[in-house]
Amino acid sequence: DTSTDEEDEKLRLHRIRQCAKADATSIFQLILENAEDLPVNNSTASAPTLTKDQFQQSIQTLAKKVQYSTILPLATSMLLVGSSVGVISPIMPFLADKLDLTTTLYGIVVSSFALSKMLGNVPSAILVERHGRKPYLVHSLWAVGLGVAGMGLATDWMQLSVCRMIIGLGVASLTTASTLTVADSSTPLSRARTFSPLMGAFAAGMAIGPAIGGILCDTWGIQNTFFAVSSSYCVASIWNHFGVNETKRHGELWEKKTLPWHSPDAIEALTSLSERSSNENTESVSIPNAVKDTTEQWTRLLADKHVRPIVIMNGFYMSTFAAAQLTLLPLLLTSGGTTATGTATGLALSATSMGQVYMWMSINQVLSNPIAGQLADRSGKSAAIVAGGTLTSLAVASVPLVCSYGLIGDSVLDWANWPMLATLSFWSLGGTLLATAHVAAVSDEVNDSSRSQAIALLRTSGDVGYLCGAACAGISADLVGDVGLAMQAGGAVFLGATTWFGFKSAALNKLYKR
């Protein structure tokens, strides 16, 4: 038995050496292909040689490349998902009016999504690391579709909140898997530009969706529109199943070995793979122990002076996003707040006009995504966060003032309404910068082993901000009796957070240079 074990160990080490040799050969060929001014070597007896400068240049060229073969199928999925989200955006305030919800209850409904997403972030990070990325890019969309269909059947705010919580759990898995797919396929020199196609595709879907959603709501009604959106999530899930590749190492085998809905034959066929022993040890870790380990990792990450400001700033951004863009802006544009303080009179827009507003914002996000990615990679993620926060906070504070002038012409997109269009454009540009820079910044600050938990921590901070922002926005708007004034207060708070982050980043950069 001892001799057999020794032979098995020798065979395993031989396989490892063979794999390492093959990997080294492949890497060297890539380096040669990307080296500029490589001298021609006519001798067949010796391999081409590289100078140190050529080697460094080739490595940088490889590091800057975006792996479009991996990203584009996922970007197509994000286009479908973004379209589905965009269809719902202009309908939500009309659903709130149908169910006779107050501003406070509407804020609670919006924030319920963040509550479940926040609770699902830690399990999602653990499970995506355990099973791979692709399973959760597929099956999470079915959960989202189920929740959306339920929203069409909801008759009160509690049922609506439960459906939103189901959607939140699905989105937690989806965002974890998609973010780690991008992190697997990128480097610090290409990460923001790798995120950009996904952000651009999602924003493109958001640009198409609102116009479609407004028309569908006015023609089909609210319930049938939700059912149509639910079906589109099922289509996106099927696309991910056939079109998206696994980026986690040995991800396809890992999926077949651990997921309960795969056949016993697949599990039995893989038991002979001794190379998977390390992954099997990972699988044996219980969820409670994994949660404990996650808590310890998050504590260490929050102690990092470079990571902590990014996490806090992301929380403020998502708080502003949930409060202003998802809760108060729809109410301001449809019912308009009040004239009691003269801050905002509202526009009383139809579902179709609401779709035009969100379409305009999404089109601006599509156009600004490449610029945002390049700015974040070249000027630095901290600079992009400060610029995005400044633009967003000023735009949020300005929208109620612009709304007080009313709507000119028959369409929101009439150029006579240029103050409104310009303000929304700056808002979209700021949001694009922030969405791209936060994830790229925190990914750059941690090593590969901590990246999934760092991103999970970042998302959780955003969910806490989302939860607090939506709920507090609804309560504050009811207390002061003015939706516009509540928006301006939120803009002022976010401007203060941006200023703090700017000074903090400058101090850290100065200390690092010393």
Coordinates of C-alpha atoms in Angstrom, one line a residue, residues 8-502:
D8 CA 0.4 7.9 -6.9
E9 CA 2.2 10.8 -5.4
K10 CA 4.9 10.6 -8.0
L11 CA 2.3 10.5 -10.8
R12 CA 0.5 13.5 -9.3
L13 CA 3.7 15.5 -9.1
H14 CA 4.6 14.5 -12.7
R15 CA 1.2 15.9 -13.8
I16 CA 1.7 19.1 -12.0
R17 CA 5.2 19.5 -13.6
Q18 CA 3.7 18.8 -17.0
C19 CA 1.0 21.4 -16.5
A20 CA 3.5 24.0 -15.2
K21 CA 5.7 23.3 -18.2
A22 CA 2.8 23.7 -20.6
D23 CA 1.7 26.9 -18.9
A24 CA 5.2 28.4 -19.0
T25 CA 5.5 27.6 -22.7
S26 CA 2.1 29.2 -23.4
I27 CA 3.1 32.3 -21.4
F28 CA 6.4 32.7 -23.2
Q29 CA 4.7 32.4 -26.6
L30 CA 2.3 35.2 -25.5
I31 CA 5.2 37.3 -24.5
L32 CA 6.9 36.8 -27.8
E33 CA 3.7 37.7 -29.7
N34 CA 3.3 41.0 -27.8
A35 CA 7.0 42.1 -27.8
E36 CA 7.7 45.0 -30.2
D37 CA 11.0 45.2 -32.2
L38 CA 11.8 41.6 -31.6
P39 CA 15.0 40.8 -33.5
V40 CA 14.7 38.0 -36.1
N41 CA 16.6 34.8 -35.1
N42 CA 17.4 32.7 -38.1
S43 CA 18.8 29.9 -36.0
T44 CA 16.5 27.0 -35.5
A45 CA 18.6 25.6 -32.8
S46 CA 17.9 28.3 -30.3
A47 CA 14.8 30.0 -29.1
P48 CA 14.2 33.8 -29.6
T49 CA 15.6 36.0 -26.9
L50 CA 14.2 39.1 -25.3
T51 CA 15.8 42.1 -23.7
K52 CA 14.6 43.3 -20.3
D53 CA 12.8 46.3 -21.9
Q54 CA 11.1 44.1 -24.4
F55 CA 10.0 41.7 -21.7
Q56 CA 8.6 44.5 -19.6
Q57 CA 6.9 46.1 -22.5
S58 CA 5.3 42.8 -23.6
I59 CA 4.0 42.1 -20.1
Q60 CA 2.4 45.6 -19.9
T61 CA 0.8 45.1 -23.3
L62 CA -0.7 41.8 -22.2
A63 CA -1.9 43.4 -18.9
K64 CA -3.6 46.2 -20.7
K65 CA -5.6 43.9 -23.1
V66 CA -9.3 43.4 -22.5
Q67 CA -10.5 39.8 -23.0
Y68 CA -13.5 40.5 -25.2
S69 CA -14.0 36.9 -26.0
T70 CA -15.0 36.4 -22.3
I71 CA -16.6 39.7 -21.7
L72 CA -18.8 40.2 -24.8
P73 CA -21.2 37.2 -24.1
L74 CA -21.7 38.4 -20.6
A75 CA -22.2 42.0 -21.9
T76 CA -25.0 40.7 -24.1
S77 CA -26.6 39.2 -21.0
M78 CA -26.3 42.5 -19.2
L79 CA -28.0 44.2 -22.2
L80 CA -31.0 41.9 -21.7
V81 CA -31.0 42.4 -18.0
G82 CA -30.6 46.2 -18.3
S83 CA -33.6 46.2 -20.7
S84 CA -35.7 44.4 -18.2
V85 CA -34.7 46.7 -15.4
G86 CA -35.3 49.7 -17.7
V87 CA -38.9 48.6 -18.5
I88 CA -39.8 48.6 -14.8
S89 CA -38.2 52.0 -14.0
P90 CA -41.0 54.3 -15.2
I91 CA -43.8 52.0 -13.9
M92 CA -42.9 51.9 -10.2
P93 CA -44.4 55.2 -9.3
F94 CA -47.7 54.3 -11.0
L95 CA -47.7 51.0 -9.2
A96 CA -47.3 52.9 -5.9
D97 CA -50.2 55.1 -6.9
K98 CA -52.3 52.1 -7.8
L99 CA -51.6 50.5 -4.3
D100 CA -52.1 54.0 -2.7
L101 CA -48.7 54.0 -1.0
T102 CA -47.4 57.0 0.9
T103 CA -43.9 58.3 0.3
T104 CA -42.7 56.5 3.4
L105 CA -44.2 53.2 2.4
Y106 CA -42.8 53.6 -1.1
G107 CA -39.3 54.2 0.4
I108 CA -39.7 51.0 2.5
V109 CA -40.6 49.0 -0.6
V110 CA -37.6 50.3 -2.5
S111 CA -35.3 49.6 0.5
S112 CA -36.6 46.1 1.0
F113 CA -34.6 45.1 -2.1
A114 CA -31.4 46.3 -0.4
L115 CA -32.2 44.5 2.8
S116 CA -32.4 41.1 1.2
K117 CA -29.4 41.8 -1.1
M118 CA -27.3 42.8 1.9
L119 CA -28.2 39.5 3.6
G120 CA -27.4 37.5 0.5
N121 CA -24.0 39.1 -0.2
V122 CA -22.0 36.9 2.2
P123 CA -23.6 33.5 1.2
S124 CA -23.3 34.6 -2.5
A125 CA -19.6 35.3 -2.2
I126 CA -19.0 31.9 -0.5
L127 CA -21.1 29.9 -2.9
V128 CA -19.7 31.6 -6.0
E129 CA -16.1 30.8 -4.9
R130 CA -17.2 27.3 -4.1
H131 CA -19.2 26.4 -7.2
G132 CA -17.9 28.8 -9.8
R133 CA -19.3 31.9 -11.6
K134 CA -21.5 30.5 -14.3
P135 CA -24.1 28.6 -12.2
Y136 CA -25.1 31.8 -10.5
L137 CA -25.0 33.8 -13.7
V138 CA -27.7 31.4 -14.9
H139 CA -29.9 30.4 -11.9
S140 CA -30.0 33.8 -10.2
L141 CA -31.9 35.2 -13.1
W142 CA -34.8 32.7 -12.5
A143 CA -35.1 34.1 -9.0
V144 CA -35.2 37.7 -10.3
G145 CA -37.9 36.7 -12.9
L146 CA -40.0 35.1 -10.2
G147 CA -39.9 38.2 -8.0
V148 CA -40.8 40.5 -10.9
A149 CA -43.8 38.3 -11.8
G150 CA -44.9 38.5 -8.2
M151 CA -44.8 42.3 -8.3
G152 CA -47.4 42.2 -11.0
L153 CA -49.7 40.2 -8.7
A154 CA -49.0 42.2 -5.5
T155 CA -52.0 43.9 -3.9
D156 CA -50.4 45.7 -0.9
W157 CA -47.0 47.1 0.1
M158 CA -46.1 44.0 2.2
Q159 CA -46.5 41.6 -0.8
L160 CA -44.6 44.1 -3.0
S161 CA -41.8 44.2 -0.4
V162 CA -41.5 40.4 -0.3
C163 CA -41.3 40.2 -4.1
R164 CA -38.6 42.9 -4.0
M165 CA -36.7 40.9 -1.4
I166 CA -36.8 37.8 -3.7
I167 CA -35.3 40.0 -6.5
G168 CA -32.6 41.2 -4.1
L169 CA -31.5 37.7 -3.3
G170 CA -31.2 36.9 -7.0
V171 CA -29.4 40.1 -7.8
A172 CA -26.9 39.4 -4.9
S173 CA -25.8 36.2 -6.6
L174 CA -25.9 37.8 -10.1
T175 CA -23.7 40.8 -9.2
T176 CA -21.3 38.6 -7.3
A177 CA -20.8 36.2 -10.2
S178 CA -20.6 38.9 -12.9
T179 CA -18.1 41.1 -10.9
L180 CA -15.8 38.1 -10.2
T181 CA -16.0 37.1 -13.8
V182 CA -14.6 40.5 -14.7
A183 CA -12.0 40.4 -11.9
D184 CA -10.9 36.9 -13.2
S185 CA -10.5 38.3 -16.7
S186 CA -8.7 41.5 -16.0
T187 CA -5.6 43.2 -14.4
P188 CA -5.2 46.5 -12.5
L189 CA -4.2 48.0 -15.9
S190 CA -7.3 46.9 -17.7
R191 CA -9.9 46.4 -14.9
A192 CA -11.9 49.6 -15.4
R193 CA -12.0 49.1 -19.2
T194 CA -13.0 45.5 -18.7
F195 CA -15.9 46.7 -16.5
S196 CA -16.9 49.3 -19.1
P197 CA -18.5 46.9 -21.7
L198 CA -20.7 45.4 -19.0
M199 CA -21.7 48.8 -17.7
G200 CA -22.2 50.1 -21.2
A201 CA -24.4 47.1 -22.2
F202 CA -26.4 47.4 -19.0
A203 CA -26.9 51.1 -19.6
A204 CA -27.8 50.5 -23.2
G205 CA -30.5 48.1 -22.0
M206 CA -31.6 50.8 -19.5
A207 CA -31.8 53.2 -22.5
I208 CA -34.0 50.9 -24.5
G209 CA -36.1 49.6 -21.6
P210 CA -37.8 52.8 -20.2
A211 CA -39.3 53.9 -23.6
I212 CA -40.6 50.3 -24.1
G213 CA -41.8 50.2 -20.5
G214 CA -43.7 53.4 -20.7
I215 CA -45.5 52.4 -23.9
L216 CA -46.3 48.9 -22.6
C217 CA -47.7 50.3 -19.4
D218 CA -50.0 52.7 -21.2
T219 CA -51.1 50.0 -23.7
W220 CA -51.0 46.7 -21.8
G221 CA -51.3 47.8 -18.2
I222 CA -49.1 47.4 -15.2
Q223 CA -49.6 43.7 -14.5
N224 CA -49.0 42.4 -18.1
T225 CA -45.9 44.6 -18.3
F226 CA -44.4 42.9 -15.2
F227 CA -45.2 39.5 -16.7
A228 CA -43.4 40.4 -19.9
V229 CA -40.3 41.5 -18.0
S230 CA -40.3 38.3 -16.0
S231 CA -40.2 36.3 -19.2
S232 CA -37.2 38.4 -20.4
Y233 CA -35.2 37.4 -17.4
C234 CA -35.8 33.7 -18.3
V235 CA -34.5 34.5 -21.8
A236 CA -31.4 36.1 -20.3
S237 CA -30.8 33.0 -18.1
I238 CA -31.0 30.7 -21.1
W239 CA -28.5 32.9 -22.9
N240 CA -26.0 32.8 -20.0
H241 CA -26.3 29.0 -19.9
F242 CA -25.2 28.6 -23.5
G243 CA -23.2 31.8 -24.2
V244 CA -21.1 32.5 -21.1
N245 CA -18.0 30.7 -20.1
E246 CA -16.7 29.8 -16.6
T247 CA -13.7 31.9 -15.6
K248 CA -12.9 30.3 -12.3
R249 CA -10.1 27.7 -12.7
H250 CA -11.6 24.2 -13.2
G251 CA -15.0 25.9 -13.0
E252 CA -16.9 23.5 -15.3
L253 CA -15.7 20.5 -13.3
W254 CA -16.4 22.3 -10.0
E255 CA -19.9 23.0 -11.1
K256 CA -20.6 19.4 -12.0
K257 CA -19.1 18.1 -8.8
T258 CA -20.8 20.2 -6.2
L259 CA -24.1 21.5 -7.5
P260 CA -27.1 19.4 -6.2
W261 CA -29.0 19.5 -9.5
H262 CA -26.3 17.7 -11.5
S263 CA -26.5 13.9 -12.0
P264 CA -24.8 11.3 -9.7
D265 CA -23.0 10.0 -12.8
A266 CA -21.1 13.3 -13.2
I267 CA -20.1 13.3 -9.5
E268 CA -18.9 9.7 -9.6
A269 CA -16.9 10.3 -12.8
L270 CA -14.9 13.1 -11.2
T271 CA -14.0 11.4 -7.9
S272 CA -10.8 10.0 -9.5
L273 CA -9.3 13.5 -10.1
S274 CA -6.8 13.8 -7.3
E275 CA -5.9 17.3 -8.5
R276 CA -9.2 18.5 -7.0
S277 CA -8.2 17.6 -3.4
S278 CA -7.6 21.2 -2.4
N279 CA -11.0 22.2 -3.8
E280 CA -12.6 19.3 -2.0
N281 CA -11.1 20.6 1.3
T282 CA -12.7 24.0 0.5
E283 CA -16.0 22.3 -0.1
S284 CA -15.9 20.7 3.3
V285 CA -15.9 24.0 5.1
S286 CA -19.3 24.6 6.7
I287 CA -21.3 27.8 5.9
P288 CA -21.1 29.0 9.6
N289 CA -17.3 28.6 9.6
A290 CA -17.2 30.4 6.2
V291 CA -19.3 33.2 7.6
K292 CA -17.0 33.5 10.6
D293 CA -14.0 33.6 8.3
T294 CA -15.7 36.2 6.1
T295 CA -16.3 38.4 9.1
E296 CA -12.6 38.2 10.1
Q297 CA -11.6 39.0 6.5
W298 CA -14.0 42.0 6.4
T299 CA -12.5 43.3 9.7
R300 CA -9.0 43.1 8.2
L301 CA -10.2 44.8 5.0
L302 CA -11.9 47.6 6.9
A303 CA -8.6 48.1 8.9
D304 CA -6.8 48.8 5.6
K305 CA -6.6 52.6 5.3
H306 CA -6.8 52.4 1.5
V307 CA -9.9 50.2 1.3
R308 CA -11.9 51.7 4.1
P309 CA -12.6 55.2 2.4
I310 CA -13.7 53.4 -0.8
V311 CA -16.1 51.2 1.1
I312 CA -17.6 54.2 3.0
M313 CA -17.8 56.4 -0.1
N314 CA -19.7 53.6 -2.0
G315 CA -22.2 53.5 0.9
F316 CA -22.9 57.2 0.5
Y317 CA -23.2 56.9 -3.3
M318 CA -25.7 54.1 -3.1
S319 CA -27.6 56.0 -0.4
T320 CA -27.9 58.9 -2.7
F321 CA -28.8 56.7 -5.7
A322 CA -31.6 55.0 -3.8
A323 CA -32.9 58.1 -2.2
A324 CA -32.8 60.5 -5.2
Q325 CA -32.9 58.4 -8.4
L326 CA -35.1 55.5 -7.3
T327 CA -37.4 57.0 -4.7
L328 CA -37.7 60.8 -4.9
L329 CA -37.1 61.5 -8.6
P330 CA -40.0 59.3 -9.9
L331 CA -42.4 60.8 -7.3
L332 CA -41.2 64.3 -8.3
L333 CA -41.7 63.7 -12.0
T334 CA -45.1 62.0 -11.7
S335 CA -46.9 63.6 -8.7
G336 CA -44.5 66.5 -8.2
G337 CA -44.2 67.0 -4.5
T338 CA -45.7 70.3 -3.4
T339 CA -45.7 74.0 -3.9
A340 CA -45.7 74.7 -0.2
T341 CA -42.1 75.8 -0.1
G342 CA -41.8 76.8 -3.7
T343 CA -38.9 74.3 -4.1
A344 CA -40.5 72.0 -6.7
T345 CA -43.9 71.9 -8.4
G346 CA -43.4 68.6 -10.3
L347 CA -44.2 67.7 -13.9
A348 CA -47.1 65.2 -13.6
L349 CA -45.6 63.0 -16.4
S350 CA -47.2 60.0 -18.0
A351 CA -45.6 56.6 -18.1
T352 CA -44.4 57.2 -21.6
S353 CA -42.8 60.5 -20.6
M354 CA -41.2 58.9 -17.6
G355 CA -39.8 56.4 -20.0
Q356 CA -38.3 59.2 -22.0
V357 CA -36.6 60.7 -18.9
Y358 CA -34.9 57.4 -17.9
M359 CA -34.1 56.7 -21.5
W360 CA -32.2 60.0 -21.8
M361 CA -30.2 59.3 -18.6
S362 CA -29.4 55.8 -19.8
I363 CA -28.3 57.0 -23.3
N364 CA -25.9 59.4 -21.5
Q365 CA -24.5 56.5 -19.5
V366 CA -23.9 54.4 -22.6
L367 CA -22.0 57.3 -24.3
S368 CA -20.0 58.1 -21.2
N369 CA -19.0 54.6 -20.2
P370 CA -15.9 54.3 -22.4
I371 CA -14.8 57.8 -21.3
A372 CA -15.3 56.8 -17.6
G373 CA -13.3 53.6 -18.0
Q374 CA -10.4 55.4 -19.6
L375 CA -10.5 58.3 -17.1
A376 CA -10.4 55.8 -14.2
D377 CA -7.5 53.8 -15.6
R378 CA -5.4 56.8 -16.6
S379 CA -6.2 59.5 -14.0
G380 CA -6.7 57.2 -11.1
K381 CA -9.7 55.7 -9.5
S382 CA -9.8 58.2 -6.6
A383 CA -9.9 61.1 -9.0
A384 CA -12.8 59.5 -10.9
I385 CA -14.7 58.9 -7.7
V386 CA -14.3 62.6 -6.6
A387 CA -15.3 63.8 -10.1
G388 CA -18.3 61.5 -10.2
G389 CA -19.4 62.4 -6.7
T390 CA -19.2 66.2 -7.4
L391 CA -21.2 65.9 -10.6
T392 CA -23.9 63.6 -9.0
S393 CA -24.4 65.7 -5.9
L394 CA -24.7 69.0 -7.8
A395 CA -27.1 67.5 -10.3
V396 CA -29.3 65.9 -7.5
A397 CA -29.6 69.3 -5.8
S398 CA -30.4 71.1 -9.1
V399 CA -33.2 68.9 -10.4
P400 CA -35.9 70.2 -8.1
L401 CA -35.0 73.8 -9.1
V402 CA -35.2 72.8 -12.8
C403 CA -38.5 71.1 -12.3
S404 CA -40.0 74.3 -10.7
Y405 CA -39.9 75.9 -14.2
G406 CA -42.3 73.2 -15.6
L407 CA -42.3 71.3 -18.8
I408 CA -42.0 73.2 -22.1
G409 CA -43.6 71.5 -25.2
D410 CA -45.3 68.1 -25.5
S411 CA -42.2 66.0 -24.9
V412 CA -39.5 65.9 -22.2
L413 CA -36.9 65.5 -24.9
D414 CA -37.9 68.8 -26.5
W415 CA -34.7 70.9 -26.7
A416 CA -36.5 73.8 -25.1
N417 CA -36.2 71.7 -21.9
W418 CA -32.4 71.9 -22.2
P419 CA -31.8 72.8 -18.5
M420 CA -33.5 69.5 -17.4
L421 CA -31.7 67.5 -20.1
A422 CA -28.3 69.0 -19.2
T423 CA -28.8 68.4 -15.5
L424 CA -29.8 64.7 -16.0
S425 CA -26.8 64.3 -18.3
F426 CA -24.4 65.5 -15.6
W427 CA -26.2 63.2 -13.2
S428 CA -25.7 60.2 -15.5
L429 CA -22.0 61.0 -16.1
G430 CA -21.3 61.2 -12.4
G431 CA -23.1 57.9 -11.7
T432 CA -21.2 56.2 -14.5
L433 CA -17.8 57.4 -13.1
L434 CA -18.8 56.2 -9.6
A435 CA -20.1 52.8 -10.7
T436 CA -17.0 52.0 -12.7
A437 CA -14.4 53.5 -10.3
H438 CA -15.5 52.0 -7.0
V439 CA -15.2 48.3 -8.0
A440 CA -12.0 48.9 -9.9
A441 CA -10.5 50.8 -7.0
V442 CA -11.2 48.2 -4.4
S443 CA -10.1 45.4 -6.7
D444 CA -6.7 47.1 -7.2
E445 CA -6.1 47.5 -3.4
V446 CA -6.4 43.8 -2.5
N447 CA -4.7 40.5 -3.7
D448 CA -6.4 37.8 -5.6
S449 CA -7.3 35.7 -2.5
S450 CA -9.1 38.6 -0.9
R451 CA -10.8 40.1 -3.9
S452 CA -14.1 38.2 -3.8
Q453 CA -14.6 39.2 -0.1
A454 CA -13.5 42.8 -0.8
I455 CA -16.1 43.1 -3.5
A456 CA -18.7 41.5 -1.3
L457 CA -17.8 44.0 1.4
L458 CA -18.1 46.9 -1.1
R459 CA -21.5 45.7 -2.3
T460 CA -22.7 45.3 1.3
S461 CA -21.7 48.8 2.2
G462 CA -23.7 49.9 -0.9
D463 CA -26.7 47.8 0.3
V464 CA -26.6 49.5 3.7
G465 CA -26.5 52.9 2.0
Y466 CA -29.3 51.8 -0.3
L467 CA -31.4 50.6 2.6
C468 CA -30.9 53.7 4.7
G469 CA -31.2 56.1 1.7
A470 CA -34.5 54.9 0.4
A471 CA -36.2 54.6 3.8
C472 CA -34.9 57.9 5.0
A473 CA -35.8 59.7 1.8
G474 CA -39.4 58.6 2.1
I475 CA -39.6 59.6 5.8
S476 CA -37.9 62.9 5.3
A477 CA -40.1 63.8 2.3
D478 CA -43.3 63.2 4.4
L479 CA -41.9 65.1 7.3
V480 CA -41.0 68.3 5.4
G481 CA -43.9 67.9 3.0
D482 CA -41.6 68.6 0.0
V483 CA -40.0 65.9 -2.3
G484 CA -37.7 68.5 -3.9
L485 CA -36.3 69.8 -0.6
A486 CA -35.6 66.2 0.5
M487 CA -33.6 65.7 -2.7
Q488 CA -31.6 68.8 -2.2
A489 CA -30.7 67.7 1.3
G490 CA -29.5 64.4 0.0
G491 CA -27.3 66.1 -2.6
A492 CA -25.8 68.3 0.1
V493 CA -24.9 65.2 2.2
F494 CA -23.3 63.4 -0.7
L495 CA -21.3 66.5 -1.6
G496 CA -19.9 66.5 1.9
A497 CA -19.0 62.8 1.7
T498 CA -17.3 63.5 -1.6
T499 CA -15.3 66.3 -0.1
W500 CA -14.2 64.1 2.8
F501 CA -13.1 61.3 0.4
G502 CA -11.1 63.8 -1.7

